[in-house]
Tab-separated table of C-alpha atoms and ligand atoms in Angstrom:
chain	number	residue	atom	x	y	z
A	503	MET	CA	-24.686	11.710	-30.160
A	504	GLU	CA	-21.075	13.023	-30.675
A	505	THR	CA	-18.916	11.812	-33.521
A	506	TRP	CA	-15.219	11.229	-32.750
A	507	MET	CA	-12.778	10.519	-35.742
A	508	ILE	CA	-9.315	9.018	-34.962
A	509	THR	CA	-6.254	8.885	-37.151
A	510	GLY	CA	-3.540	6.457	-36.714
A	511	THR	CA	-5.756	3.486	-36.136
A	512	THR	CA	-3.073	1.029	-37.407
A	513	GLY	CA	-0.517	2.398	-34.833
A	514	PHE	CA	-0.186	1.871	-31.101
A	515	LEU	CA	-2.354	4.739	-29.531
A	516	GLY	CA	-4.965	4.935	-32.154
A	517	PRO	CA	-6.402	1.444	-31.653
A	518	ARG	CA	-6.543	2.062	-28.005
A	519	VAL	CA	-8.345	5.335	-28.306
A	520	GLU	CA	-10.843	3.424	-30.564
A	521	VAL	CA	-11.457	0.804	-27.884
A	522	ALA	CA	-11.830	3.260	-25.011
A	523	LEU	CA	-14.415	5.312	-27.075
A	524	ARG	CA	-16.322	2.249	-28.049
A	525	GLU	CA	-16.802	1.553	-24.348
A	526	LYS	CA	-18.676	4.848	-24.235
A	527	GLU	CA	-21.884	4.117	-25.837
A	528	GLU	CA	-22.932	7.730	-26.331
A	529	VAL	CA	-20.173	8.283	-28.991
A	530	LYS	CA	-20.024	7.443	-32.640
A	531	VAL	CA	-16.515	6.376	-33.560
A	532	LEU	CA	-14.866	6.802	-36.892
A	533	PRO	CA	-11.461	5.043	-37.156
A	534	MET	CA	-9.392	6.145	-40.157
A	535	THR	CA	-6.512	4.294	-41.642
A	536	ARG	CA	-4.096	5.815	-44.065
A	537	ARG	CA	-6.129	4.453	-47.031
A	538	GLU	CA	-9.211	6.346	-45.701
A	539	LEU	CA	-7.459	9.477	-44.942
A	540	ASP	CA	-3.987	10.415	-45.944
A	541	PHE	CA	-3.732	13.716	-44.188
A	542	THR	CA	-0.718	14.779	-46.160
A	543	ASP	CA	-3.145	15.374	-49.053
A	544	GLU	CA	-4.968	18.528	-48.380
A	545	GLU	CA	-7.826	17.980	-50.885
A	546	GLN	CA	-8.461	14.496	-49.277
A	547	VAL	CA	-8.450	16.179	-45.818
A	548	LYS	CA	-11.085	18.602	-47.025
A	549	ARG	CA	-13.267	15.925	-48.717
A	550	VAL	CA	-13.167	13.455	-45.817
A	551	LEU	CA	-13.505	15.767	-42.922
A	552	GLY	CA	-16.099	17.915	-44.867
A	553	SER	CA	-18.310	14.905	-45.370
A	554	PHE	CA	-18.085	13.229	-41.957
A	555	ARG	CA	-17.863	16.640	-40.014
A	556	PRO	CA	-16.842	15.003	-36.762
A	557	ASP	CA	-17.324	16.776	-33.465
A	558	VAL	CA	-13.983	15.758	-32.118
A	559	LEU	CA	-10.655	14.545	-34.202
A	560	VAL	CA	-8.152	12.609	-32.253
A	561	HIS	CA	-4.940	12.908	-34.443
A	562	ALA	CA	-2.924	9.968	-33.296
A	563	ALA	CA	-1.079	9.432	-36.632
A	564	ALA	CA	2.586	10.575	-37.264
A	565	ILE	CA	6.006	9.509	-38.009
A	566	SER	CA	6.735	8.654	-34.313
A	567	ASP	CA	10.170	7.149	-34.850
A	568	THR	CA	12.802	9.775	-33.789
A	569	GLY	CA	15.558	7.982	-35.815
A	570	ALA	CA	13.234	8.039	-38.953
A	571	CYS	CA	12.775	11.881	-38.448
A	572	GLU	CA	16.470	12.456	-38.127
A	573	ARG	CA	17.166	10.493	-41.324
A	574	ASP	CA	14.400	12.179	-43.356
A	575	PRO	CA	13.507	15.546	-41.827
A	576	GLU	CA	11.786	16.656	-44.970
A	577	GLY	CA	9.462	13.565	-45.325
A	578	SER	CA	8.710	13.579	-41.501
A	579	TRP	CA	7.992	17.460	-41.695
A	580	LYS	CA	5.345	16.792	-44.211
A	581	VAL	CA	3.603	14.316	-41.935
A	582	ASN	CA	4.224	15.794	-38.557
A	583	VAL	CA	3.690	19.542	-39.391
A	584	THR	CA	2.284	20.262	-42.768
A	585	GLY	CA	-0.341	17.286	-42.419
A	586	VAL	CA	-1.343	18.742	-39.027
A	587	GLU	CA	-1.793	22.219	-40.560
A	588	TYR	CA	-4.242	20.611	-43.196
A	589	LEU	CA	-6.244	18.960	-40.516
A	590	ALA	CA	-6.285	22.134	-38.279
A	591	LYS	CA	-7.488	24.392	-41.157
A	592	VAL	CA	-10.357	22.180	-41.840
A	593	CYS	CA	-11.101	21.604	-38.143
A	594	ARG	CA	-11.349	25.391	-37.658
A	595	GLU	CA	-13.764	25.637	-40.753
A	596	ASN	CA	-15.990	22.832	-39.505
A	597	GLY	CA	-15.948	23.647	-35.726
A	598	THR	CA	-14.272	20.193	-35.032
A	599	LYS	CA	-12.282	20.039	-31.849
A	600	LEU	CA	-8.753	18.796	-32.529
A	601	ILE	CA	-6.845	16.648	-30.151
A	602	PHE	CA	-3.339	16.255	-31.162
A	603	ALA	CA	-0.837	13.714	-29.944
A	604	SER	CA	2.402	15.734	-29.188
A	605	SER	CA	5.266	14.446	-27.074
A	606	ASP	CA	7.501	14.959	-24.160
A	607	GLN	CA	10.425	15.062	-26.655
A	608	VAL	CA	9.756	18.709	-26.845
A	609	TYR	CA	11.584	18.920	-23.695
A	610	THR	CA	14.783	17.474	-25.076
A	611	GLY	CA	17.885	19.675	-24.680
A	612	SER	CA	16.271	21.549	-21.718
A	613	LYS	CA	18.708	22.090	-18.803
A	614	ILE	CA	15.899	22.428	-16.398
A	615	ARG	CA	16.007	19.893	-13.419
A	616	THR	CA	12.644	20.218	-12.088
A	617	PRO	CA	9.541	18.754	-13.702
A	618	HIS	CA	8.680	20.737	-16.744
A	619	LYS	CA	5.736	22.820	-17.058
A	620	GLU	CA	3.771	23.813	-20.356
A	621	THR	CA	4.811	27.516	-20.226
A	622	GLU	CA	8.534	26.777	-20.564
A	623	ILE	CA	10.380	28.300	-23.505
A	624	LEU	CA	11.668	25.296	-25.566
A	625	LYS	CA	14.336	24.632	-28.141
A	626	PRO	CA	14.141	20.852	-28.717
A	627	ALA	CA	17.341	19.102	-29.473
A	628	ASN	CA	15.950	16.694	-32.056
A	629	VAL	CA	13.988	16.873	-35.340
A	630	TYR	CA	10.904	14.966	-33.866
A	631	GLY	CA	10.784	17.296	-30.927
A	632	ARG	CA	10.891	20.358	-33.002
A	633	GLU	CA	8.308	19.072	-35.469
A	634	LYS	CA	5.992	18.342	-32.507
A	635	LEU	CA	6.631	21.749	-31.143
A	636	GLU	CA	5.878	23.449	-34.408
A	637	ALA	CA	2.715	21.476	-34.918
A	638	GLU	CA	1.545	22.601	-31.484
A	639	LYS	CA	2.151	26.187	-32.464
A	640	VAL	CA	0.134	25.603	-35.746
A	641	ILE	CA	-2.700	24.291	-33.840
A	642	ALA	CA	-2.505	27.204	-31.289
A	643	ALA	CA	-2.675	29.588	-34.177
A	644	LEU	CA	-5.512	28.020	-36.226
A	645	CYS	CA	-7.719	26.236	-33.488
A	646	PRO	CA	-7.575	27.984	-30.133
A	647	ASP	CA	-10.045	25.222	-29.003
A	648	GLY	CA	-7.472	22.599	-30.014
A	649	ILE	CA	-5.501	20.598	-27.612
A	650	SER	CA	-1.865	19.332	-27.886
A	651	LEU	CA	-0.962	16.475	-25.556
A	652	ARG	CA	2.667	15.967	-24.555
A	653	LEU	CA	2.651	12.322	-24.104
A	654	THR	CA	5.475	10.255	-22.482
A	655	TRP	CA	6.861	7.054	-23.843
A	656	MET	CA	3.976	4.554	-23.526
A	657	TYR	CA	3.821	0.829	-22.767
A	658	ASP	CA	1.389	-2.038	-22.872
A	659	LEU	CA	1.741	-5.763	-22.616
A	660	PRO	CA	1.321	-7.971	-25.685
A	661	GLY	CA	-2.462	-8.795	-26.055
A	662	LYS	CA	-5.210	-8.188	-28.470
A	663	LEU	CA	-4.030	-4.860	-29.441
A	664	PRO	CA	-0.845	-4.096	-31.485
A	665	VAL	CA	2.280	-3.517	-29.340
A	666	LYS	CA	5.664	-2.246	-30.253
A	667	PRO	CA	8.857	-2.557	-28.227
A	668	ASN	CA	8.329	-0.641	-25.056
A	669	PHE	CA	9.959	-0.245	-21.642
A	670	ILE	CA	8.006	-3.263	-20.075
A	671	THR	CA	8.495	-5.591	-23.156
A	672	ASN	CA	12.224	-4.627	-23.382
A	673	ILE	CA	12.703	-5.584	-19.652
A	674	ARG	CA	10.696	-8.624	-20.132
A	675	ASN	CA	12.856	-9.749	-23.093
A	676	ALA	CA	16.065	-8.960	-21.136
A	677	MET	CA	14.831	-11.149	-18.176
A	678	ASP	CA	13.929	-13.985	-20.567
A	679	LYS	CA	17.352	-13.926	-22.190
A	680	GLY	CA	19.276	-13.175	-18.924
A	681	GLU	CA	20.724	-9.904	-20.537
A	682	LEU	CA	21.896	-6.927	-18.531
A	683	LEU	CA	20.375	-3.507	-19.610
A	684	LEU	CA	22.000	-0.228	-18.680
A	685	PHE	CA	20.088	2.750	-17.130
A	686	SER	CA	21.369	6.131	-16.054
A	687	GLU	CA	20.759	7.988	-12.880
A	688	ASN	CA	20.943	11.148	-15.079
A	689	ASP	CA	17.888	10.299	-17.052
A	690	PHE	CA	14.564	11.397	-15.845
A	691	ARG	CA	11.276	10.794	-17.732
A	692	GLY	CA	7.807	9.528	-16.971
A	693	LEU	CA	6.294	6.382	-18.556
A	694	THR	CA	2.489	5.764	-19.141
A	695	ASP	CA	0.205	2.902	-19.773
A	696	GLY	CA	-1.092	3.290	-23.268
A	697	ARG	CA	-4.603	2.133	-22.357
A	698	THR	CA	-4.757	4.745	-19.537
A	699	VAL	CA	-3.759	7.459	-21.915
A	700	ALA	CA	-6.433	6.293	-24.316
A	701	GLU	CA	-9.111	6.330	-21.535
A	702	ARG	CA	-8.166	9.783	-20.388
A	703	ILE	CA	-8.216	11.093	-24.058
A	704	THR	CA	-11.979	10.284	-24.190
A	705	ARG	CA	-12.581	12.769	-21.418
A	706	LEU	CA	-11.011	15.620	-23.307
A	707	GLY	CA	-14.160	16.698	-25.327
A	708	LYS	CA	-14.980	19.701	-23.103
A	709	ILE	CA	-11.610	20.805	-21.604
A	710	PRO	CA	-10.133	24.239	-22.654
A	711	GLY	CA	-7.947	24.470	-25.642
A	712	GLY	CA	-4.038	24.549	-25.069
A	713	VAL	CA	-1.040	22.444	-24.416
A	714	TYR	CA	-1.143	19.782	-21.769
A	715	ASN	CA	1.530	17.505	-20.161
A	716	PHE	CA	-0.365	14.163	-20.597
A	717	GLY	CA	0.839	11.168	-18.721
A	718	SER	CA	2.432	9.846	-15.559
A	719	PRO	CA	4.856	12.027	-13.485
A	720	ASN	CA	7.857	10.226	-12.221
A	721	ARG	CA	9.758	11.179	-9.040
A	722	VAL	CA	12.663	8.791	-9.557
A	723	ASP	CA	15.462	8.365	-12.139
A	724	PHE	CA	15.402	5.879	-14.959
A	725	TYR	CA	17.818	3.522	-13.172
A	726	GLU	CA	15.531	3.342	-10.129
A	727	THR	CA	12.489	2.995	-12.457
A	728	ALA	CA	14.058	0.004	-14.195
A	729	ARG	CA	15.021	-1.690	-10.855
A	730	LYS	CA	11.441	-1.351	-9.520
A	731	THR	CA	9.917	-2.568	-12.777
A	732	VAL	CA	12.151	-5.708	-12.646
A	733	GLU	CA	11.164	-6.320	-9.073
A	734	ALA	CA	7.432	-5.921	-10.085
A	735	LEU	CA	7.929	-8.441	-12.738
A	736	GLY	CA	9.356	-10.903	-10.240
A	737	GLY	CA	12.967	-10.668	-11.363
A	738	ASP	CA	16.205	-9.802	-9.558
A	739	PRO	CA	17.302	-6.155	-10.504
A	740	GLU	CA	20.995	-6.987	-9.671
A	741	LYS	CA	20.893	-9.375	-12.636
A	742	ILE	CA	18.994	-7.285	-15.244
A	743	VAL	CA	19.566	-3.714	-14.508
A	744	GLY	CA	23.218	-2.098	-14.763
A	745	LYS	CA	24.183	1.453	-13.939
A	746	GLN	CA	25.304	3.415	-16.958
A	747	GLU	CA	28.209	5.548	-15.508
A	748	ASN	CA	28.263	9.144	-16.610
A	749	GLY	CA	25.194	9.040	-18.611
A	750	ALA	CA	24.223	12.458	-20.147
A	751	PHE	CA	21.760	14.452	-18.309
A	752	ARG	CA	18.223	14.293	-19.674
A	753	ASN	CA	15.071	15.570	-18.135
A	754	LEU	CA	11.712	14.879	-19.834
A	755	ALA	CA	9.756	14.361	-16.597
A	756	PHE	CA	6.863	16.766	-16.341
A	757	SER	CA	4.384	18.381	-14.046
A	758	THR	CA	0.682	17.709	-14.454
A	759	GLU	CA	-0.584	20.543	-12.426
A	760	LYS	CA	-2.347	22.171	-15.325
A	761	LEU	CA	-4.047	18.922	-16.387
A	762	GLU	CA	-5.021	18.280	-12.766
A	763	ALA	CA	-6.707	21.638	-12.600
A	764	ALA	CA	-8.787	20.569	-15.632
A	765	GLY	CA	-9.942	17.478	-13.728
A	766	ILE	CA	-7.789	14.793	-15.152
A	767	SER	CA	-4.848	12.954	-13.471
A	768	PHE	CA	-2.538	9.966	-13.985
A	769	PRO	CA	-0.997	7.541	-11.475
A	770	ASP	CA	2.791	8.147	-10.744
A	771	THR	CA	4.916	6.119	-13.171
A	772	LEU	CA	5.805	3.304	-10.895
A	773	GLU	CA	2.175	2.970	-9.650
A	774	GLY	CA	0.933	2.923	-13.227
A	775	ILE	CA	3.476	-0.015	-14.130
A	776	CYS	CA	2.361	-1.882	-10.929
A	777	ASN	CA	-1.250	-1.460	-12.069
A	778	CYS	CA	-0.693	-2.587	-15.605
A	779	LEU	CA	1.318	-5.788	-14.475
A	780	ARG	CA	-1.501	-6.503	-12.002
B	1415	NAP	N1	4.214	5.398	-28.694
B	1415	NAP	C1	4.657	6.281	-27.885
B	1415	NAP	O1	5.316	5.933	-26.827
B	1415	NAP	C2	4.549	7.944	-28.073
B	1415	NAP	C3	5.174	8.694	-27.147
B	1415	NAP	C4	5.004	10.159	-27.264
B	1415	NAP	C5	4.155	10.500	-28.332
B	1415	NAP	N2	3.661	9.699	-29.285
B	1415	NAP	C6	2.845	10.261	-30.399
B	1415	NAP	O2	1.457	9.690	-30.125
B	1415	NAP	C7	1.016	9.477	-31.561
B	1415	NAP	C8	0.710	7.906	-31.666
B	1415	NAP	O3	1.916	7.319	-31.574
B	1415	NAP	P1	1.901	5.762	-31.867
B	1415	NAP	O4	2.949	5.108	-31.087
B	1415	NAP	O5	0.512	5.163	-31.907
B	1415	NAP	O6	2.444	5.750	-33.425
B	1415	NAP	P2	2.808	4.711	-34.511
B	1415	NAP	O7	2.545	3.329	-33.716
B	1415	NAP	O8	4.036	4.841	-35.087
B	1415	NAP	O9	1.601	4.711	-35.425
B	1415	NAP	C9	1.568	5.760	-36.522
B	1415	NAP	C10	0.330	5.882	-37.219
B	1415	NAP	O10	0.357	6.902	-38.040
B	1415	NAP	C11	-0.175	6.458	-39.443
B	1415	NAP	N3	0.293	7.496	-40.392
B	1415	NAP	C12	1.520	7.827	-40.620
B	1415	NAP	N4	1.505	8.641	-41.707
B	1415	NAP	C13	0.404	8.797	-42.224
B	1415	NAP	C14	-0.205	9.375	-43.218
B	1415	NAP	N5	0.393	10.174	-43.993
B	1415	NAP	N6	-1.682	9.329	-43.472
B	1415	NAP	C15	-2.402	8.622	-42.589
B	1415	NAP	N7	-1.741	7.866	-41.503
B	1415	NAP	C16	-0.422	7.907	-41.300
B	1415	NAP	C17	0.364	5.091	-39.436
B	1415	NAP	O11	-0.252	4.406	-40.538
B	1415	NAP	P3	0.398	3.317	-41.343
B	1415	NAP	O12	0.232	1.936	-40.565
B	1415	NAP	O13	-0.439	3.232	-42.623
B	1415	NAP	O14	1.870	3.495	-41.566
B	1415	NAP	C18	0.054	4.592	-38.103
B	1415	NAP	O15	-1.204	4.216	-38.022
B	1415	NAP	C19	2.033	9.914	-32.455
B	1415	NAP	O16	1.736	11.278	-32.750
B	1415	NAP	C20	3.274	9.857	-31.777
B	1415	NAP	O17	4.223	10.941	-32.206
B	1415	NAP	C21	3.807	8.454	-29.088
């Protein structure tokens, strides 16, 4: 029986990965909180990973708030890069397959207008994106079998698992309060159901190492995405979704060709949102 360890189990993604893995009966699951494994402590990383020797480590812990990274780049580097390096070194020594949660924020600042591919040369425009890209490089250098997943912004509805403000809850709150939200036709990005991401992660034990765009593609801009989401929630887009005029160009939307070649796919963003609401 394979053993899968997960970090970040008090966050958004970690608990969903834990639930998805527990549904697979042939896997032993080791969920780690910060108290059990603070991965910024190298000795602790050696001790904990050395004693459990998991087959796979899903590293879903991070400082994921982009604003917090801008405010404290040194502190976030320690968590988002140095901690990943400690984990990667021990994974290499123990033969553990490392699955790392990176982000589509590595594509910030890119002027490319088509869906991004993993091969693009990048220079992220924010601290968080630069940290994620650096951590991907650390993993590629130390663990060629390791996987870095460029995740989109994720969503879920409030339920048994912890949620934080996300695209759907923001729109629902605006509908409840009758507020107008502004979205730009110059903003392009995918959005993915957190539970779908978690389920797809459980299938990654055997895929080749490397960087993968991992989430829903999106063929439409964010203004259109918001309008369609309001409609799917039974609201009137004219009342809730306003057009942000002259919004700055941003393209985080990506191609999932590489992932599909490895046998894994995601529904398109609007289809995924409709599935989740159903
Ligand atoms: N959520 C998204 O939409 C999204 C999008 C793209 C990429 N990602 C990436 O996906 C991963 C999961 O995101 P998330 O939204 O689940 O993050 P989250 O909700 O912010 O949770 C972060 C987790 O990391 C843990 N953590 C932070 N520093 C730690 C340390 N030194 N030692 C041990 N644990 C530590 C936190 O534990 P405490 O509770 O103890 O603080 C928490 O469990 C992250 O790498 C994030 O950057 C997320």
